[in-house]
PDB file of C-alpha atoms and ligand atoms in Angstrom:
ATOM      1  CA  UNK S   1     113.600  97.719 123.628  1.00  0.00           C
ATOM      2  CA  UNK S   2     112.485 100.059 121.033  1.00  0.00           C
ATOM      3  CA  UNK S   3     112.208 103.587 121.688  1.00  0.00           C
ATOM      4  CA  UNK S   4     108.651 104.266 121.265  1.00  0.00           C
ATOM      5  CA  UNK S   5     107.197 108.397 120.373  1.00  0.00           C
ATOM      6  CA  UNK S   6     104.007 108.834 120.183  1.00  0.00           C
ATOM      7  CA  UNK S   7     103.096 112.005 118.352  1.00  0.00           C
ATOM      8  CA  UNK S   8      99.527 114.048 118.078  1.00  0.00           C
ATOM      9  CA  UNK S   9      99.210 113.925 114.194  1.00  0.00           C
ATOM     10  CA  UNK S  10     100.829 111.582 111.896  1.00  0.00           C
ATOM     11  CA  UNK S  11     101.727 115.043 110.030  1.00  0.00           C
ATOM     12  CA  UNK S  12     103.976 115.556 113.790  1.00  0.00           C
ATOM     13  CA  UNK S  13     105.155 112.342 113.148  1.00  0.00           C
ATOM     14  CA  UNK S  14     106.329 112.662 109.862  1.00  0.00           C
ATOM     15  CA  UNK S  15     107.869 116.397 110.905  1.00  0.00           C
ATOM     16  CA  UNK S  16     109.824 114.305 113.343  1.00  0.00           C
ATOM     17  CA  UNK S  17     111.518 112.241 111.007  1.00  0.00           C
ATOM     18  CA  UNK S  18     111.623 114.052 107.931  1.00  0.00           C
ATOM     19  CA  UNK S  19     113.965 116.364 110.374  1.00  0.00           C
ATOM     20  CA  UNK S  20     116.500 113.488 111.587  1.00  0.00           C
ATOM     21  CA  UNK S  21     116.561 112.507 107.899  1.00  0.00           C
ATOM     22  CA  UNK S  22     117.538 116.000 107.142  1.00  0.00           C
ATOM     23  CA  UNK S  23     120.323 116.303 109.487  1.00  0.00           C
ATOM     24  CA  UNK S  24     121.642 112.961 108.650  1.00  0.00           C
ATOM     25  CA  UNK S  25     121.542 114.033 105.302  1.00  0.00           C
ATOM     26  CA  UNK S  26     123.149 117.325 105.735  1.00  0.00           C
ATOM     27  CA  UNK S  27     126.016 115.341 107.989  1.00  0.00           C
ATOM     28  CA  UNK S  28     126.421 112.946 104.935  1.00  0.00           C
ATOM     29  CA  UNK S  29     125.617 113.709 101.694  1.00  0.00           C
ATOM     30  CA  UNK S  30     125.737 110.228 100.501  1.00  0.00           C
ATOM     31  CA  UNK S  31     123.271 108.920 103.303  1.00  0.00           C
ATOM     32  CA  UNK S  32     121.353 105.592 102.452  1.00  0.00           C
ATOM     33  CA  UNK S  33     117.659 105.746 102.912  1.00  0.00           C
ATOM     34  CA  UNK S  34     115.329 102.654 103.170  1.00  0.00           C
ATOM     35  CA  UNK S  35     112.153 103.402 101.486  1.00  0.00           C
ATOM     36  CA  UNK S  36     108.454 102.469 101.932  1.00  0.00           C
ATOM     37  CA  UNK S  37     105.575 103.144 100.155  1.00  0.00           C
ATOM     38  CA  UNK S  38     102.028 102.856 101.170  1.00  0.00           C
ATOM     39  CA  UNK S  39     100.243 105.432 102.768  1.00  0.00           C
ATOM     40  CA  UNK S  40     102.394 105.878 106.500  1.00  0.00           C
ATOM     41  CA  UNK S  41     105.301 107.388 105.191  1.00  0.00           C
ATOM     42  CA  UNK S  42     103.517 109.725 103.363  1.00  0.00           C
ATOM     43  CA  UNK S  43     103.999 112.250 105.937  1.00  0.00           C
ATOM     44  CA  UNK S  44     107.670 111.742 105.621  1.00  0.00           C
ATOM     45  CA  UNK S  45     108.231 112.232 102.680  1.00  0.00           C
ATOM     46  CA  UNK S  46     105.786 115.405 102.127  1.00  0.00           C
ATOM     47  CA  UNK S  47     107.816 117.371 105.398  1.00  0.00           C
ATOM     48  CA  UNK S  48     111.037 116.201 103.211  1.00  0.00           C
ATOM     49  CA  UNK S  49     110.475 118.607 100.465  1.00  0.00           C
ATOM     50  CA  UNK S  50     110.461 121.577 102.218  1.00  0.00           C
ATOM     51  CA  UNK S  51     113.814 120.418 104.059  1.00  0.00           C
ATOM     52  CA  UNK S  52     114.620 120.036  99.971  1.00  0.00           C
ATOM     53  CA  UNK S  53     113.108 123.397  98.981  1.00  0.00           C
ATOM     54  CA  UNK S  54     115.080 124.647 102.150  1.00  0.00           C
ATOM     55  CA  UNK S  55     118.190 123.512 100.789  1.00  0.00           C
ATOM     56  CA  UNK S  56     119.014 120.031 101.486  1.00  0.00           C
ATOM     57  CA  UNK S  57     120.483 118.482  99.089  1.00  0.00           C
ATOM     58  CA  UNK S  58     119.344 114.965  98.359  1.00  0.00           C
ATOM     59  CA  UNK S  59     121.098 114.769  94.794  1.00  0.00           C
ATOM     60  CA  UNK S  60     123.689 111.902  96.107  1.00  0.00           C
ATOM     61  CA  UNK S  61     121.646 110.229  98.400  1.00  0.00           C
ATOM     62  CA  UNK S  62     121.300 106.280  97.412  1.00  0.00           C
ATOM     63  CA  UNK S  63     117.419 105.186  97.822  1.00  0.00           C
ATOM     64  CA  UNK S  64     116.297 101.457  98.296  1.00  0.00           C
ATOM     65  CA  UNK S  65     112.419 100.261  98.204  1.00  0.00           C
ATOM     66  CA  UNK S  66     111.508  97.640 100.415  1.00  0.00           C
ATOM     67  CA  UNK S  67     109.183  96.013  97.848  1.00  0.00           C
ATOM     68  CA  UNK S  68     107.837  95.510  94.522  1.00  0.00           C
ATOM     69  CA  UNK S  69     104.895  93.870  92.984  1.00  0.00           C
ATOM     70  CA  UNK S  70     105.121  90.946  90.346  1.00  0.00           C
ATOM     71  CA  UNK S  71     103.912  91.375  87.032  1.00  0.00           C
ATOM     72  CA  UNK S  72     102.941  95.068  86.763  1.00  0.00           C
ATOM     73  CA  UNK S  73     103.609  96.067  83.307  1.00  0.00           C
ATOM     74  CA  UNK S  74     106.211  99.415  83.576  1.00  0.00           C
ATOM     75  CA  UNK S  75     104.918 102.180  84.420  1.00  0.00           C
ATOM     76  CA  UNK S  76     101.860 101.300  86.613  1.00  0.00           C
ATOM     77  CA  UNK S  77     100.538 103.881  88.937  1.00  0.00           C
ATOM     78  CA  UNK S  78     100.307 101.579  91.642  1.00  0.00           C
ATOM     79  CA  UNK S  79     104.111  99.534  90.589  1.00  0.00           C
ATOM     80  CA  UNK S  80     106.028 100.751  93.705  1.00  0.00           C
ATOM     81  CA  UNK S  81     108.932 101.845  90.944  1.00  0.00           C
ATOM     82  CA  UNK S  82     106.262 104.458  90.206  1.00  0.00           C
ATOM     83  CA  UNK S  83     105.275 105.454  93.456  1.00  0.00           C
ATOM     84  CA  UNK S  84     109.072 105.861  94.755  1.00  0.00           C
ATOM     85  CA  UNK S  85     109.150 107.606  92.083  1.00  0.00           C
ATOM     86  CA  UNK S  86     106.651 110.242  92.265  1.00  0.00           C
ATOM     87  CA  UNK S  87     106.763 110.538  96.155  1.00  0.00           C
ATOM     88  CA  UNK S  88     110.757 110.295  96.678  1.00  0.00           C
ATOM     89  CA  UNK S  89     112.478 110.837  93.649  1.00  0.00           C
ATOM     90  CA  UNK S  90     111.625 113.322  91.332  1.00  0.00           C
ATOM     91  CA  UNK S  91     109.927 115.910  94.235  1.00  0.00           C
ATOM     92  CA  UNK S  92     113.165 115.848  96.831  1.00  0.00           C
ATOM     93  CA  UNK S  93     115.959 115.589  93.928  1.00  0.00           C
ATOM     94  CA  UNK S  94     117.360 112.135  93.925  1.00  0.00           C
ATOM     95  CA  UNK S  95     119.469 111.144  91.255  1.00  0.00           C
ATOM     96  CA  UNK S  96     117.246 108.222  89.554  1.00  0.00           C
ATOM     97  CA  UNK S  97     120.698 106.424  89.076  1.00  0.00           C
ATOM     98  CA  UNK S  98     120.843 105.644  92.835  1.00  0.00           C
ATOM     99  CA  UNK S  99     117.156 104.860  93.564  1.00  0.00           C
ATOM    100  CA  UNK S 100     116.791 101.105  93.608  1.00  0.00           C
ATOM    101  CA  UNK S 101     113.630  99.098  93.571  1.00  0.00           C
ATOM    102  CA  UNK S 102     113.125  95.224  93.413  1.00  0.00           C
ATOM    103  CA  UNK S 103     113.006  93.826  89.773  1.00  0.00           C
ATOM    104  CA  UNK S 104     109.230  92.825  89.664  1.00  0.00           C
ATOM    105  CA  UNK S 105     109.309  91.773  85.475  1.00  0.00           C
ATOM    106  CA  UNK S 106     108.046  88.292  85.504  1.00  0.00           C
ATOM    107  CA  UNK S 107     110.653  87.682  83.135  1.00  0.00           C
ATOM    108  CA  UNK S 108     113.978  86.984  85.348  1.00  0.00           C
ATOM    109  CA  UNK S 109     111.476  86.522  88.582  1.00  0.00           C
ATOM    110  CA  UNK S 110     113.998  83.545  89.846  1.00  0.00           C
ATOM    111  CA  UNK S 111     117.081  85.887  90.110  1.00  0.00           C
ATOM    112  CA  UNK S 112     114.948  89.186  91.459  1.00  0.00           C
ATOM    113  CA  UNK S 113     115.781  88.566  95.174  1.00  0.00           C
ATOM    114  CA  UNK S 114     119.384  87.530  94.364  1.00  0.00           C
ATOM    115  CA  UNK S 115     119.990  90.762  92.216  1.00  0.00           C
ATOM    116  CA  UNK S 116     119.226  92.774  95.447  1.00  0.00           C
ATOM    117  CA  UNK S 117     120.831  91.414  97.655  1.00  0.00           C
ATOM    118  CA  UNK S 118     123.658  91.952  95.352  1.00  0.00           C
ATOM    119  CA  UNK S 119     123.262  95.535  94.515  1.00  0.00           C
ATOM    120  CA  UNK S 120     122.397  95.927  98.522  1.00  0.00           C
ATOM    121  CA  UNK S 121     125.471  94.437  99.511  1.00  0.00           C
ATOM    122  CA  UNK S 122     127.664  96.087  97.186  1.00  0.00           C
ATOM    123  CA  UNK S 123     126.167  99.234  98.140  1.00  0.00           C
ATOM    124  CA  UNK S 124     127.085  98.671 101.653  1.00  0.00           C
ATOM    125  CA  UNK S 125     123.707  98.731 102.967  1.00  0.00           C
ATOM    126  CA  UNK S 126     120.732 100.780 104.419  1.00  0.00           C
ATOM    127  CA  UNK S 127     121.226 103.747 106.689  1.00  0.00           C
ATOM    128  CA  UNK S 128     118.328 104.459 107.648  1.00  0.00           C
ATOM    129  CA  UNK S 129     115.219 101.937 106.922  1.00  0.00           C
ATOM    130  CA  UNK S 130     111.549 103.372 106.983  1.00  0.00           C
ATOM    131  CA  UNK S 131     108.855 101.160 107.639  1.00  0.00           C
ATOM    132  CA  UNK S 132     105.068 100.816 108.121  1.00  0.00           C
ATOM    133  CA  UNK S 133     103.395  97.777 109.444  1.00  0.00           C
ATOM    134  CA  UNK S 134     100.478  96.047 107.974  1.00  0.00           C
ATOM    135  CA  UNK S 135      97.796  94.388 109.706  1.00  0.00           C
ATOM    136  CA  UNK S 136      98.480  91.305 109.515  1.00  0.00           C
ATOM    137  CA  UNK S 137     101.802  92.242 111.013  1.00  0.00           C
ATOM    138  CA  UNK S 138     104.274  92.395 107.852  1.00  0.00           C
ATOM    139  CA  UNK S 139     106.875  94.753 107.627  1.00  0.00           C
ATOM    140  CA  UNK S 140     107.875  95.073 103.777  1.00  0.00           C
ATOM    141  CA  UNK S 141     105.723  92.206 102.499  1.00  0.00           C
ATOM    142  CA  UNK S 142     106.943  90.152 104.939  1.00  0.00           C
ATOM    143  CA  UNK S 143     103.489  88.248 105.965  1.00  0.00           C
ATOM    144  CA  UNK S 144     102.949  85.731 108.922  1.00  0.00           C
ATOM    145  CA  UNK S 145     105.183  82.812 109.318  1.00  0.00           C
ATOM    146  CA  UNK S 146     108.254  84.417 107.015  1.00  0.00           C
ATOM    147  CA  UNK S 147     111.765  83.861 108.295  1.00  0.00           C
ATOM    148  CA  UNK S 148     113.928  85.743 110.930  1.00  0.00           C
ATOM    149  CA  UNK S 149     116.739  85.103 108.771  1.00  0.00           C
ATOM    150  CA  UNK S 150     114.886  85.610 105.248  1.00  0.00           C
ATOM    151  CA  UNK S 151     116.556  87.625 102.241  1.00  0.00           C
ATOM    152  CA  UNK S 152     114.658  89.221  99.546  1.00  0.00           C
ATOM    153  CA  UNK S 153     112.773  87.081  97.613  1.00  0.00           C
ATOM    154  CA  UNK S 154     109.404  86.476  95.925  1.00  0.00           C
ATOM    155  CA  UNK S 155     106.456  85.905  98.861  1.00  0.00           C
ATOM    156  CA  UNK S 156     102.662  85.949  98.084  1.00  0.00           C
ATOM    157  CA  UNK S 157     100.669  88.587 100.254  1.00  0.00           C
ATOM    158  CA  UNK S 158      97.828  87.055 102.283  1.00  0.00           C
ATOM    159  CA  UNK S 159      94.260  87.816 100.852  1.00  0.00           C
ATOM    160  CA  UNK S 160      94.038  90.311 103.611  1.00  0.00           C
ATOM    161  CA  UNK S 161      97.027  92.545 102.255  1.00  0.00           C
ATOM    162  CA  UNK S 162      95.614  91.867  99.116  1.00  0.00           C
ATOM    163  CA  UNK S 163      91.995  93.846 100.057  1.00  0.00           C
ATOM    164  CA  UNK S 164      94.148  96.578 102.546  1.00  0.00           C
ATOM    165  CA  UNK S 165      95.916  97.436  99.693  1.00  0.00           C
ATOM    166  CA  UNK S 166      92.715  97.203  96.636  1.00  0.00           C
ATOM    167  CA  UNK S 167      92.394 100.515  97.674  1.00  0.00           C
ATOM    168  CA  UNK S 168      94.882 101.707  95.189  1.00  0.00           C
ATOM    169  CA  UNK S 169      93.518  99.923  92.518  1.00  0.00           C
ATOM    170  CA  UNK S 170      90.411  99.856  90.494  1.00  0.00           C
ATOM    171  CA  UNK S 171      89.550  95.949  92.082  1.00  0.00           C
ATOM    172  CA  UNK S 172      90.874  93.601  93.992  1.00  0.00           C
ATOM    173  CA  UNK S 173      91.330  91.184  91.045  1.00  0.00           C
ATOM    174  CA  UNK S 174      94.069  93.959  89.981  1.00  0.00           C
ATOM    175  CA  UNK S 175      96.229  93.843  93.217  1.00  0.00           C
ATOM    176  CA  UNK S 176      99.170  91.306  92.526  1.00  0.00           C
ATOM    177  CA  UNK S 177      98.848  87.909  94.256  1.00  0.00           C
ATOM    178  CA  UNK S 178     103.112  87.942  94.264  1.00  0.00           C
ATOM    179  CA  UNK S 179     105.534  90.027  95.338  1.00  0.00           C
ATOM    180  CA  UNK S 180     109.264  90.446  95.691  1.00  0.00           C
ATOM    181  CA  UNK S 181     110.344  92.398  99.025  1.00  0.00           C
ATOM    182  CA  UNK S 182     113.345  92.366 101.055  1.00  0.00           C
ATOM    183  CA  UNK S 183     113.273  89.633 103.997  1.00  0.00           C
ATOM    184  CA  UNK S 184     113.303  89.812 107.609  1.00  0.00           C
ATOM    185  CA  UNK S 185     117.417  89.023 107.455  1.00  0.00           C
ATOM    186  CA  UNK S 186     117.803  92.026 105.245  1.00  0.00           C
ATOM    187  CA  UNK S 187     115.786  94.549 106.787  1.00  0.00           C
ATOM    188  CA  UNK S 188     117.552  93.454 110.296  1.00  0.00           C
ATOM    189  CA  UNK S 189     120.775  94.734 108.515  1.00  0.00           C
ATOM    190  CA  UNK S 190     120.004  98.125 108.107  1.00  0.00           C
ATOM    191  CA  UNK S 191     121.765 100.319 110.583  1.00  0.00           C
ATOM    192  CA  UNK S 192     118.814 102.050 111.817  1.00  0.00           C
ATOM    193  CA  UNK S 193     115.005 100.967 111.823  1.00  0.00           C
ATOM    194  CA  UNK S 194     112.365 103.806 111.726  1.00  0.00           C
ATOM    195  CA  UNK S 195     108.865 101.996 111.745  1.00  0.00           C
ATOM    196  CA  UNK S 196     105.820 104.706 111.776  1.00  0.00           C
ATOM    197  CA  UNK S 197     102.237 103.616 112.320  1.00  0.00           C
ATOM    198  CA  UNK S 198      99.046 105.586 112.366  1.00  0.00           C
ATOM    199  CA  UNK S 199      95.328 104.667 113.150  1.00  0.00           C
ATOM    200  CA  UNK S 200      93.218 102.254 115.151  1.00  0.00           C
ATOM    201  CA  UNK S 201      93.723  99.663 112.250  1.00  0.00           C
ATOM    202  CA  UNK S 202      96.870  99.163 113.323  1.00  0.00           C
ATOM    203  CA  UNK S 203      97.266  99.262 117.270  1.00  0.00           C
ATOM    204  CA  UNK S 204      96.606  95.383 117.312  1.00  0.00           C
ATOM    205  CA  UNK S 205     100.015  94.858 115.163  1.00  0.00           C
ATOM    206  CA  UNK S 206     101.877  97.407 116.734  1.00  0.00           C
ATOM    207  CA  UNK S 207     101.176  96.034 119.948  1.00  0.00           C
ATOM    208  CA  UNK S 208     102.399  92.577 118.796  1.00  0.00           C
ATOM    209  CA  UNK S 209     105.438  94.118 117.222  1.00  0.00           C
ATOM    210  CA  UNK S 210     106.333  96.014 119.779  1.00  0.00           C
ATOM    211  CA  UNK S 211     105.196  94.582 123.280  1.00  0.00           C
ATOM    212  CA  UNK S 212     104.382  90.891 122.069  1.00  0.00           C
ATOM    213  CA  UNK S 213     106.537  87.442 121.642  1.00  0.00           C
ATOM    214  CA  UNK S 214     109.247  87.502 118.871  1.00  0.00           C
ATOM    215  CA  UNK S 215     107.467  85.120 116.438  1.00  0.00           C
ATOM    216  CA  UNK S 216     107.500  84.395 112.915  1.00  0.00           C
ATOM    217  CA  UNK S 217     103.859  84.676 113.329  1.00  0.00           C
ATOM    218  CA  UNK S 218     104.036  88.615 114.166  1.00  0.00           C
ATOM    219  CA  UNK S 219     107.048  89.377 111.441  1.00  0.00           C
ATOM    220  CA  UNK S 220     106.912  93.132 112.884  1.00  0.00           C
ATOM    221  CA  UNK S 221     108.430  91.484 116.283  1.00  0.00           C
ATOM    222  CA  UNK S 222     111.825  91.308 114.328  1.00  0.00           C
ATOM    223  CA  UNK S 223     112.318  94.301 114.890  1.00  0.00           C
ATOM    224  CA  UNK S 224     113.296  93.510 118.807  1.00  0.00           C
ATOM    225  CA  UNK S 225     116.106  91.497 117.743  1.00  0.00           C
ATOM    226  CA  UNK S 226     117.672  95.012 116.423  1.00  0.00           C
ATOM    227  CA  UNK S 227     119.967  97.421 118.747  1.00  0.00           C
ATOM    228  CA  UNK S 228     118.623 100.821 116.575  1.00  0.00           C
ATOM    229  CA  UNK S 229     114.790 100.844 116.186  1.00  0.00           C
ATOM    230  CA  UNK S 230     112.466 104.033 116.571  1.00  0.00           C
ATOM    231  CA  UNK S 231     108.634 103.608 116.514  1.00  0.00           C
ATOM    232  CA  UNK S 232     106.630 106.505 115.983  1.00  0.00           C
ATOM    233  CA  UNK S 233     103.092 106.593 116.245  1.00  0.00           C
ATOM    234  CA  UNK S 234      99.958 108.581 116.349  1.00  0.00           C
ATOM    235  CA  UNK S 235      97.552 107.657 119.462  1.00  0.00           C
ATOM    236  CA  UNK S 236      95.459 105.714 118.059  1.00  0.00           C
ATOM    237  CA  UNK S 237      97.855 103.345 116.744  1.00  0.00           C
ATOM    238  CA  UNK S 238      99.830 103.539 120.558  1.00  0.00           C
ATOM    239  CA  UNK S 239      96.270 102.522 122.271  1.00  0.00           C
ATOM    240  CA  UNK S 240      97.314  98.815 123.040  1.00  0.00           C
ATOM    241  CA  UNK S 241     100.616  99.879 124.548  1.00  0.00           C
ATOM    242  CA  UNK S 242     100.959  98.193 127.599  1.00  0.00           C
ATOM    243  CA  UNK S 243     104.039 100.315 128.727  1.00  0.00           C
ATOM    244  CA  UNK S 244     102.679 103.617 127.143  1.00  0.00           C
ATOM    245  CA  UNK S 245     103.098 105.343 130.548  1.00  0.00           C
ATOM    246  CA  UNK S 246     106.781 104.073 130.323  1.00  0.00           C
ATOM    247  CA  UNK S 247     107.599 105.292 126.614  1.00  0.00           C
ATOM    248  CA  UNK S 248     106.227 108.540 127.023  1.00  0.00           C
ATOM    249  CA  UNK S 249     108.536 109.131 130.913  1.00  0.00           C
ATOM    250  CA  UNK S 250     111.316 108.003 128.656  1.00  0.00           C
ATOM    251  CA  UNK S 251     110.994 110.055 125.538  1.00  0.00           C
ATOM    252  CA  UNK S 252     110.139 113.561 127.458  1.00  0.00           C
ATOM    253  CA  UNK S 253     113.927 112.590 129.674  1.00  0.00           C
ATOM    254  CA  UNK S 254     115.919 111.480 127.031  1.00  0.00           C
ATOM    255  CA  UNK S 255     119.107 113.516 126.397  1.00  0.00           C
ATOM    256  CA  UNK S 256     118.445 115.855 123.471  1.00  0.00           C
ATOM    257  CA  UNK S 257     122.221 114.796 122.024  1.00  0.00           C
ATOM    258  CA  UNK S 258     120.982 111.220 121.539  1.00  0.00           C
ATOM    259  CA  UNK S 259     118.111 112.402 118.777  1.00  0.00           C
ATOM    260  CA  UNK S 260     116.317 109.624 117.632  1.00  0.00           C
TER     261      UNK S 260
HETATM  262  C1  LIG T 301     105.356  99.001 101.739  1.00  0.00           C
HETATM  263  C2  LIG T 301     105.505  97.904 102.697  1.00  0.00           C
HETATM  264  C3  LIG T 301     104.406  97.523 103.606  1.00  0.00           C
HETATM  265  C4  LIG T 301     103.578  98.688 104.120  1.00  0.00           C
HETATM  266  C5  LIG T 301     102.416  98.181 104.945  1.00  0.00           C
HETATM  267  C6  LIG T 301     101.564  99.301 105.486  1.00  0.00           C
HETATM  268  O1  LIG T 301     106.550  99.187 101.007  1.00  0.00           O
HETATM  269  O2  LIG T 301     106.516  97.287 102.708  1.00  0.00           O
HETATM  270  O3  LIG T 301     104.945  96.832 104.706  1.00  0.00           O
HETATM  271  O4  LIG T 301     104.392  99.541 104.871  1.00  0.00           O
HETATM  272  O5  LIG T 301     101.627  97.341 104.164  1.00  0.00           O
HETATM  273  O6  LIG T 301     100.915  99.927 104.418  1.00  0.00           O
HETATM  274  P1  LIG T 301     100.157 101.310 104.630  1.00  0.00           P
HETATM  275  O7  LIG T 301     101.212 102.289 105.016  1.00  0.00           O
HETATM  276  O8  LIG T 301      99.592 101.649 103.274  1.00  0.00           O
HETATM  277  O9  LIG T 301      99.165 101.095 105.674  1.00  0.00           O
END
């Protein structure tokens, strides 16, 4: 079972985090931090810089993205190089070197997935992994029906991921059809899963992640086949927890030593 904290604000949420990340950082220097993009871990990643401006130093800290889009030419806004980027890299001090990010150039496509994996594996893996779930239920761009076992590779988003996420561009005919993201296998091997959700939009996928069967068709659900998983939440996006009663008992007697 996942520990589940629900927070008042996604801002609490992101305080919460943001401050094991810190510590873990400040414990190891060279700490290995799973990165998201989209709008959740925005928090996150806004309550790291002032652990950064505080003094943390994040300058040999190794960074991986979950995802990329195909075909963006370099430089796109919206390419989640870019975003990683300009929410991760250059505002908390990472040394671009280390920050990794799926290859999305069309040219080369077929060995994308492989390439991570590699450079992944070499590494010797993810730390700590942020997530966010979509509503269809994907964590990275994992959608409906992906395998358990899956490694990264190139997956096409569902029409509905496709019109959540033509909010960050100019039309839906501009958000990428393809993608290449890490799979279900890979993100089970990080050492610790940290999956943050926030609204009503996504209570329904939560729920199923969290509470429901361990299905294919709800890829968040892979995240009860892992021994380390934190889910933090605002209270809208907790309002279909069954066993919210439960989570909230649990969180307010936990031992402060264990941290998240
Ligand atoms: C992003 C990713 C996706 C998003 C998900 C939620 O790297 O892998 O799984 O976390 O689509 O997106 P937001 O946070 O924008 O609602």
């Amino acid at each position: 079972m996942a520990e589940v904290i629900v927070c008042d604000s996604a801002q609490q949420a992101g305080d919460l985090v943001a401050a094991h990340i810190a510590a873990q950082v400040r414990a190891c220097p060279t700490f290995t931090l799973g990165v998201a993009t989209g709008s959740t871990p925005l928090p996150v990643y806004q309550a790291l810089r002032t652990h950064a401006d505080a003094g943390v130093d994040f300058s040999e800290v190794t960074a991986f993205a979950l995802d990329e889009y195909v075909g963006l030419p370099d430089g796109h806004p919206q390419s989640y190089r870019a975003v990683v980027d300009h929410e991760v890299t250059n505002p908390l001090g990472l040394d671009p070197a280390r920050v990794h990010v799926p290859d999305g150039h069309l040219d080369g496509i077929e060995t994308a997935g492989h390439r991570y994996e590699e450079a992944l594996t070499s590494h010797g893996g993810v730390d700590l992994q942020i997530l966010g779930i979509g509503t269809t239920g994907h964590i990275g761009f994992n959608e409906p029906g992906s395998s358990f076992g899956s490694l990264t590779r190139v997956k096409t988003l569902t029409e509905r991921t496709r019109i959540d996420n033509a909010r960050f561009f100019d039309s839906l005919d501009q958000v990428p059809v393809h993608c290449v993201t890490q799979g279900l296998g890979t993100i089970l091997r990080a050492r610790h899963l940290v999956l943050l959700a926030f609204g009503e939009g996504k209570a329904e996928a939560v729920a199923g992640a969290v509470e429901g069967s361990v299905t294919a068709s709800m890829p968040g659900s892979a995240i009860q086949l892992h021994s380390h998983v934190t889910v933090v939440l605002d209270q809208a996006a907790a309002s279909q927890l069954t066993h919210r009663a439960y989570y909230d008992w649990a969180h307010q007697h936990k031992p402060a030593w264990q941290g998240i």
